[in-house]
CSV table of C-alpha atoms in Angstrom, one decimal:
chain,number,residue,atom,x,y,z
Y,1,UNK,CA,-23.6,25.4,-54.1
Y,2,UNK,CA,-25.4,25.8,-50.9
Y,3,UNK,CA,-23.8,26.2,-47.5
Y,4,UNK,CA,-25.1,22.8,-46.5
Y,5,UNK,CA,-23.5,21.0,-49.4
Y,6,UNK,CA,-20.2,22.9,-48.9
Y,7,UNK,CA,-20.2,21.8,-45.3
Y,8,UNK,CA,-20.8,18.2,-46.2
Y,9,UNK,CA,-17.8,18.3,-48.6
Y,10,UNK,CA,-15.4,19.7,-46.0
Y,11,UNK,CA,-13.3,17.1,-44.1
Y,12,UNK,CA,-14.3,16.4,-40.5
Y,13,UNK,CA,-12.2,18.0,-37.9
Y,14,UNK,CA,-10.3,15.4,-35.8
Y,15,UNK,CA,-11.4,15.2,-32.2
Y,16,UNK,CA,-8.9,16.4,-29.6
Y,17,UNK,CA,-6.8,13.8,-28.0
Y,18,UNK,CA,-8.0,12.7,-24.6
Y,19,UNK,CA,-5.6,12.2,-21.7
Y,20,UNK,CA,-5.9,8.4,-22.0
Y,21,UNK,CA,-4.7,8.6,-25.6
Y,22,UNK,CA,-1.7,10.6,-24.4
Y,23,UNK,CA,-1.0,7.9,-21.8
Y,24,UNK,CA,-1.1,5.2,-24.5
Y,25,UNK,CA,1.2,7.2,-26.7
Y,26,UNK,CA,3.7,7.7,-24.0
Y,27,UNK,CA,3.6,4.1,-23.0
Y,28,UNK,CA,4.5,3.1,-26.6
Y,29,UNK,CA,7.3,5.7,-26.8
Y,30,UNK,CA,9.0,4.6,-23.6
Y,31,UNK,CA,9.0,0.9,-24.6
Y,32,UNK,CA,10.0,1.6,-28.2
Y,33,UNK,CA,13.4,2.7,-27.1
Y,34,UNK,CA,15.9,-0.2,-26.8
Y,35,UNK,CA,17.9,1.8,-24.3
Y,36,UNK,CA,15.0,1.5,-21.9
Y,37,UNK,CA,15.3,-2.2,-21.6
Y,38,UNK,CA,19.1,-2.1,-21.3
Y,39,UNK,CA,19.3,0.6,-18.8
Y,40,UNK,CA,16.5,-0.7,-16.6
Y,41,UNK,CA,17.7,-4.3,-16.8
Y,42,UNK,CA,21.4,-3.5,-16.1
Y,43,UNK,CA,20.5,-1.1,-13.3
Y,44,UNK,CA,18.2,-3.6,-11.6
Y,45,UNK,CA,20.6,-6.5,-11.8
Y,46,UNK,CA,23.4,-4.3,-10.5
Y,47,UNK,CA,21.5,-3.3,-7.4
Y,48,UNK,CA,20.4,-6.8,-6.7
Y,49,UNK,CA,23.8,-8.3,-7.4
Y,50,UNK,CA,25.8,-5.8,-5.3
Y,51,UNK,CA,23.5,-6.3,-2.3
Y,52,UNK,CA,23.4,-10.1,-2.7
Y,53,UNK,CA,27.2,-10.2,-2.9
Y,54,UNK,CA,27.5,-8.2,0.3
Y,55,UNK,CA,25.0,-10.5,2.0
Y,56,UNK,CA,26.8,-13.6,0.8
Y,57,UNK,CA,30.2,-12.2,1.9
Y,58,UNK,CA,28.8,-11.3,5.4
Y,59,UNK,CA,27.2,-14.7,5.8
Y,60,UNK,CA,30.4,-16.4,5.0
Y,61,UNK,CA,32.3,-14.1,7.4
Y,62,UNK,CA,29.8,-14.5,10.2
Y,63,UNK,CA,29.8,-18.3,9.9
Y,64,UNK,CA,33.2,-18.4,11.5
Y,65,UNK,CA,32.4,-16.0,14.3
Y,66,UNK,CA,30.8,-16.6,17.7
Y,67,UNK,CA,27.1,-16.1,18.0
Y,68,UNK,CA,27.4,-13.7,20.9
Y,69,UNK,CA,29.3,-10.5,21.0
Y,70,UNK,CA,32.8,-11.1,22.4
Y,71,UNK,CA,35.5,-9.0,23.9
Y,72,UNK,CA,38.5,-8.1,21.7
Y,73,UNK,CA,41.5,-10.4,21.9
Y,74,UNK,CA,44.1,-9.7,24.6
Y,75,UNK,CA,46.4,-6.9,23.7
Y,76,UNK,CA,44.0,-5.3,21.3
Y,77,UNK,CA,42.0,-2.2,22.0
Y,78,UNK,CA,38.5,-1.6,20.8
Y,79,UNK,CA,34.8,-2.3,21.5
Y,80,UNK,CA,33.3,-5.7,21.6
Y,81,UNK,CA,32.0,-7.1,18.3
Y,82,UNK,CA,28.7,-5.5,17.6
Y,83,UNK,CA,25.5,-7.3,16.5
Y,84,UNK,CA,25.2,-7.6,12.7
Y,85,UNK,CA,22.5,-5.4,11.0
Y,86,UNK,CA,21.0,-7.7,8.4
Y,87,UNK,CA,18.6,-5.1,7.1
Y,88,UNK,CA,21.4,-2.7,6.2
Y,89,UNK,CA,22.9,-5.3,3.8
Y,90,UNK,CA,19.9,-5.1,1.5
Y,91,UNK,CA,20.2,-1.3,1.2
Y,92,UNK,CA,23.8,-0.5,0.6
Y,93,UNK,CA,24.5,3.1,-0.4
Y,94,UNK,CA,26.6,2.4,-3.5
Y,95,UNK,CA,24.1,0.0,-5.0
Y,96,UNK,CA,21.1,2.3,-4.5
Y,97,UNK,CA,23.1,5.4,-5.6
Y,98,UNK,CA,23.7,3.6,-8.9
Y,99,UNK,CA,19.9,2.9,-9.1
Y,100,UNK,CA,19.2,6.6,-8.5
Y,101,UNK,CA,21.3,7.6,-11.5
Y,102,UNK,CA,19.8,4.8,-13.6
Y,103,UNK,CA,16.2,6.0,-12.7
Y,104,UNK,CA,17.1,9.6,-13.3
Y,105,UNK,CA,18.6,8.7,-16.7
Y,106,UNK,CA,15.4,6.9,-17.8
Y,107,UNK,CA,13.4,10.0,-16.9
Y,108,UNK,CA,15.8,12.2,-18.8
Y,109,UNK,CA,15.8,10.0,-21.9
Y,110,UNK,CA,12.0,10.1,-21.9
Y,111,UNK,CA,12.2,13.9,-22.5
Y,112,UNK,CA,15.4,14.7,-24.4
Y,113,UNK,CA,15.1,11.6,-26.6
Y,114,UNK,CA,12.1,13.2,-28.3
Y,115,UNK,CA,14.1,16.4,-28.9
Y,116,UNK,CA,17.2,14.7,-30.3
Y,117,UNK,CA,15.1,12.6,-32.7
Y,118,UNK,CA,12.8,15.4,-33.7
Y,119,UNK,CA,9.7,13.5,-32.6
Y,120,UNK,CA,8.8,16.3,-30.3
Y,121,UNK,CA,7.7,18.4,-33.3
Y,122,UNK,CA,5.2,15.8,-34.4
Y,123,UNK,CA,4.0,15.3,-30.9
Y,124,UNK,CA,3.3,19.0,-30.3
Y,125,UNK,CA,1.7,19.4,-33.7
Y,126,UNK,CA,-0.7,16.6,-32.9
Y,127,UNK,CA,-1.2,17.8,-29.3
Y,128,UNK,CA,-0.5,21.5,-28.9
Y,129,UNK,CA,-1.3,21.3,-25.2
Y,130,UNK,CA,2.3,20.9,-23.9
Y,131,UNK,CA,1.3,20.6,-20.3
Y,132,UNK,CA,-0.9,17.6,-21.0
Y,133,UNK,CA,1.9,15.9,-23.0
Y,134,UNK,CA,4.4,16.3,-20.1
Y,135,UNK,CA,1.9,15.3,-17.5
Y,136,UNK,CA,1.1,12.1,-19.4
Y,137,UNK,CA,4.8,11.4,-19.8
Y,138,UNK,CA,5.3,11.9,-16.1
Y,139,UNK,CA,2.4,9.6,-15.2
Y,140,UNK,CA,3.7,6.8,-17.4
Y,141,UNK,CA,7.3,7.2,-16.2
Y,142,UNK,CA,6.1,7.3,-12.6
Y,143,UNK,CA,4.0,4.1,-13.0
Y,144,UNK,CA,6.8,2.2,-14.8
Y,145,UNK,CA,9.5,3.2,-12.3
Y,146,UNK,CA,7.3,2.6,-9.3
Y,147,UNK,CA,6.6,-1.0,-10.4
Y,148,UNK,CA,10.3,-1.5,-11.1
Y,149,UNK,CA,11.4,0.0,-7.8
Y,150,UNK,CA,9.0,-2.2,-5.9
Y,151,UNK,CA,10.2,-5.3,-7.7
Y,152,UNK,CA,13.9,-4.5,-7.2
Y,153,UNK,CA,13.5,-3.5,-3.5
Y,154,UNK,CA,11.4,-6.5,-2.7
Y,155,UNK,CA,13.7,-8.9,-4.5
Y,156,UNK,CA,16.8,-7.4,-2.9
Y,157,UNK,CA,15.4,-7.7,0.6
Y,158,UNK,CA,14.1,-11.3,0.1
Y,159,UNK,CA,17.4,-12.5,-1.5
Y,160,UNK,CA,19.7,-10.9,1.0
Y,161,UNK,CA,17.7,-12.0,4.0
Y,162,UNK,CA,17.6,-15.5,2.7
Y,163,UNK,CA,21.4,-15.5,2.5
Y,164,UNK,CA,21.5,-14.2,6.0
Y,165,UNK,CA,18.8,-16.5,7.4
Y,166,UNK,CA,21.2,-18.0,9.9
Y,167,UNK,CA,22.5,-14.7,11.1
Y,168,UNK,CA,19.5,-12.6,12.1
Y,169,UNK,CA,17.8,-12.0,8.8
Y,170,UNK,CA,14.5,-10.0,8.9
Y,171,UNK,CA,11.2,-10.7,7.1
Y,172,UNK,CA,9.2,-8.4,4.9
Y,173,UNK,CA,6.6,-8.2,7.6
Y,174,UNK,CA,9.0,-6.3,9.9
Y,175,UNK,CA,7.9,-2.7,10.1
Y,176,UNK,CA,11.4,-1.3,9.5
Y,177,UNK,CA,11.9,-3.7,6.5
Y,178,UNK,CA,8.6,-2.7,5.0
Y,179,UNK,CA,9.3,1.0,5.3
Y,180,UNK,CA,12.8,0.4,3.8
Y,181,UNK,CA,11.2,-1.4,0.8
Y,182,UNK,CA,8.6,1.3,0.4
Y,183,UNK,CA,11.2,4.1,0.6
Y,184,UNK,CA,13.5,2.3,-1.9
Y,185,UNK,CA,10.6,1.5,-4.3
Y,186,UNK,CA,9.5,5.1,-4.4
Y,187,UNK,CA,13.0,6.4,-4.8
Y,188,UNK,CA,12.9,5.1,-8.4
Y,189,UNK,CA,10.0,7.3,-9.6
Y,190,UNK,CA,11.2,10.2,-7.6
Y,191,UNK,CA,14.6,10.1,-9.4
Y,192,UNK,CA,13.0,9.5,-12.7
Y,193,UNK,CA,10.9,12.7,-12.3
Y,194,UNK,CA,14.0,14.6,-11.4
Y,195,UNK,CA,15.6,13.2,-14.5
Y,196,UNK,CA,12.6,14.5,-16.6
Y,197,UNK,CA,13.1,18.0,-15.2
Y,198,UNK,CA,16.8,17.9,-16.0
Y,199,UNK,CA,16.2,16.5,-19.5
Y,200,UNK,CA,13.6,19.2,-20.2
Y,201,UNK,CA,16.1,21.9,-19.2
Y,202,UNK,CA,19.3,20.4,-20.6
Y,203,UNK,CA,18.0,18.4,-23.6
Y,204,UNK,CA,21.3,16.6,-24.1
Y,205,UNK,CA,22.3,13.1,-23.1
Y,206,UNK,CA,25.7,13.7,-21.5
Y,207,UNK,CA,24.5,16.9,-19.9
Y,208,UNK,CA,21.5,15.1,-18.4
Y,209,UNK,CA,23.6,12.3,-16.9
Y,210,UNK,CA,26.1,14.8,-15.4
Y,211,UNK,CA,23.2,16.8,-14.1
Y,212,UNK,CA,21.7,13.7,-12.5
Y,213,UNK,CA,24.9,12.9,-10.7
Y,214,UNK,CA,25.4,16.5,-9.6
Y,215,UNK,CA,21.9,16.9,-8.3
Y,216,UNK,CA,21.3,13.5,-6.6
Y,217,UNK,CA,24.8,12.6,-5.4
Y,218,UNK,CA,27.2,15.5,-5.3
Y,219,UNK,CA,24.9,18.1,-3.8
Y,220,UNK,CA,24.2,16.0,-0.7
Y,221,UNK,CA,27.9,15.6,-0.2
Y,222,UNK,CA,28.4,19.3,-0.2
Y,223,UNK,CA,26.0,19.8,2.6
Y,224,UNK,CA,27.3,17.4,5.2
Y,225,UNK,CA,28.5,18.1,8.7
Y,226,UNK,CA,26.8,19.6,11.8
Y,227,UNK,CA,28.7,22.7,12.5
Y,228,UNK,CA,26.0,24.9,11.0
Y,229,UNK,CA,22.4,24.0,11.2
Y,230,UNK,CA,21.4,25.6,7.9
Y,231,UNK,CA,24.0,23.4,6.1
Y,232,UNK,CA,22.7,20.3,7.7
Y,233,UNK,CA,19.1,21.2,7.0
Y,234,UNK,CA,19.9,21.7,3.3
Y,235,UNK,CA,21.5,18.3,3.3
Y,236,UNK,CA,18.5,16.8,5.0
Y,237,UNK,CA,16.3,18.1,2.2
Y,238,UNK,CA,18.0,16.0,-0.4
Y,239,UNK,CA,16.5,12.8,-1.7
Y,240,UNK,CA,19.5,10.7,-0.7
Y,241,UNK,CA,19.2,11.8,2.9
Y,242,UNK,CA,15.5,11.1,2.9
Y,243,UNK,CA,16.1,7.6,1.5
Y,244,UNK,CA,18.8,6.9,4.1
Y,245,UNK,CA,16.3,7.7,6.9
Y,246,UNK,CA,13.5,5.5,5.4
Y,247,UNK,CA,15.9,2.6,4.7
Y,248,UNK,CA,17.6,2.9,8.1
Y,249,UNK,CA,20.9,3.3,6.2
Y,250,UNK,CA,22.5,5.8,8.4
Y,251,UNK,CA,25.0,5.7,11.3
Y,252,UNK,CA,23.8,7.6,14.4
Y,253,UNK,CA,21.2,10.2,14.8
Y,254,UNK,CA,23.4,13.3,14.8
Y,255,UNK,CA,22.4,16.7,16.0
Y,256,UNK,CA,19.9,17.4,13.2
Y,257,UNK,CA,18.3,14.0,12.3
Y,258,UNK,CA,15.7,13.6,9.6
Y,259,UNK,CA,12.5,12.1,10.9
Y,260,UNK,CA,10.5,9.6,8.9
Y,261,UNK,CA,7.7,12.2,8.3
Y,262,UNK,CA,10.2,14.7,7.1
Y,263,UNK,CA,11.7,12.1,4.7
Y,264,UNK,CA,8.3,11.5,3.1
Y,265,UNK,CA,7.7,15.3,2.8
Y,266,UNK,CA,11.1,15.6,1.0
Y,267,UNK,CA,10.0,12.8,-1.4
Y,268,UNK,CA,6.7,14.6,-2.2
Y,269,UNK,CA,8.3,18.0,-2.5
Y,270,UNK,CA,11.0,16.9,-4.9
Y,271,UNK,CA,8.5,15.0,-7.1
Y,272,UNK,CA,6.1,17.9,-7.3
Y,273,UNK,CA,8.9,20.4,-8.0
Y,274,UNK,CA,10.4,18.2,-10.7
Y,275,UNK,CA,7.1,17.9,-12.5
Y,276,UNK,CA,6.5,21.7,-12.4
Y,277,UNK,CA,10.0,22.3,-13.7
Y,278,UNK,CA,9.6,19.9,-16.6
Y,279,UNK,CA,6.2,21.3,-17.5
Y,280,UNK,CA,7.4,24.9,-17.5
Y,281,UNK,CA,10.6,24.1,-19.3
Y,282,UNK,CA,8.8,22.5,-22.2
Y,283,UNK,CA,6.0,25.0,-22.3
Y,284,UNK,CA,8.2,28.1,-22.4
Y,285,UNK,CA,11.0,26.9,-24.7
Y,286,UNK,CA,10.7,26.4,-28.4
Y,287,UNK,CA,11.4,23.0,-29.9
């Protein structure tokens, strides 16, 4: 048998997967998990519901108050009633902290879910380039969570301001409102990427959720106060502090305030570092 005939009988080698094929595969994976629908749906409704309830309660309370700030009643000490901040009602800390954990959980599930099911072995056998796999996963998670964050932030603002329309509600065209919506929308993919990094390192459901809470919520609480500048600066470098600046959800400037530019830099730095950690964790550790 000649070399030519032997070559003709050999099976053709499969072409290497292109990056768009990896994107399609990751898109199918993320939506094939029923937990994705439940977690994203429940998290989104929780954020909108908490903020809407706050707006409704404040609208009901303000309906019985004078339109202008008034002095405290005789015999009572204190400052005059302050003007109501309608924008703050759409971006309450508790609601968006819940959303941060939800987004982080989705990112973590996208990684450790493959390890717990054993699918990661099939994936890496088909595509040995682990970096490409994680980058495709990060791209899909970022796209999904960006759209979801934009929908939730916009819906929350519009609904709360509609409820507060008679008490100084703001519109989406307001620069501060637009920045708050953008910052809250991008908070979702940022936390999802952090979740991917935690999931790649921990590879366990409970451990990933605990890691998300520790990283996103408890660490900022440890670095509060203005006695020492280095403590305040570490706190300012946390995603929660950056989001509070972008959404206007903070009280007073303090000695070491976070500027809007610094807040965007924090967002970008955390996103890049999270992707690098996820890539290196998957590349260096065996399945």
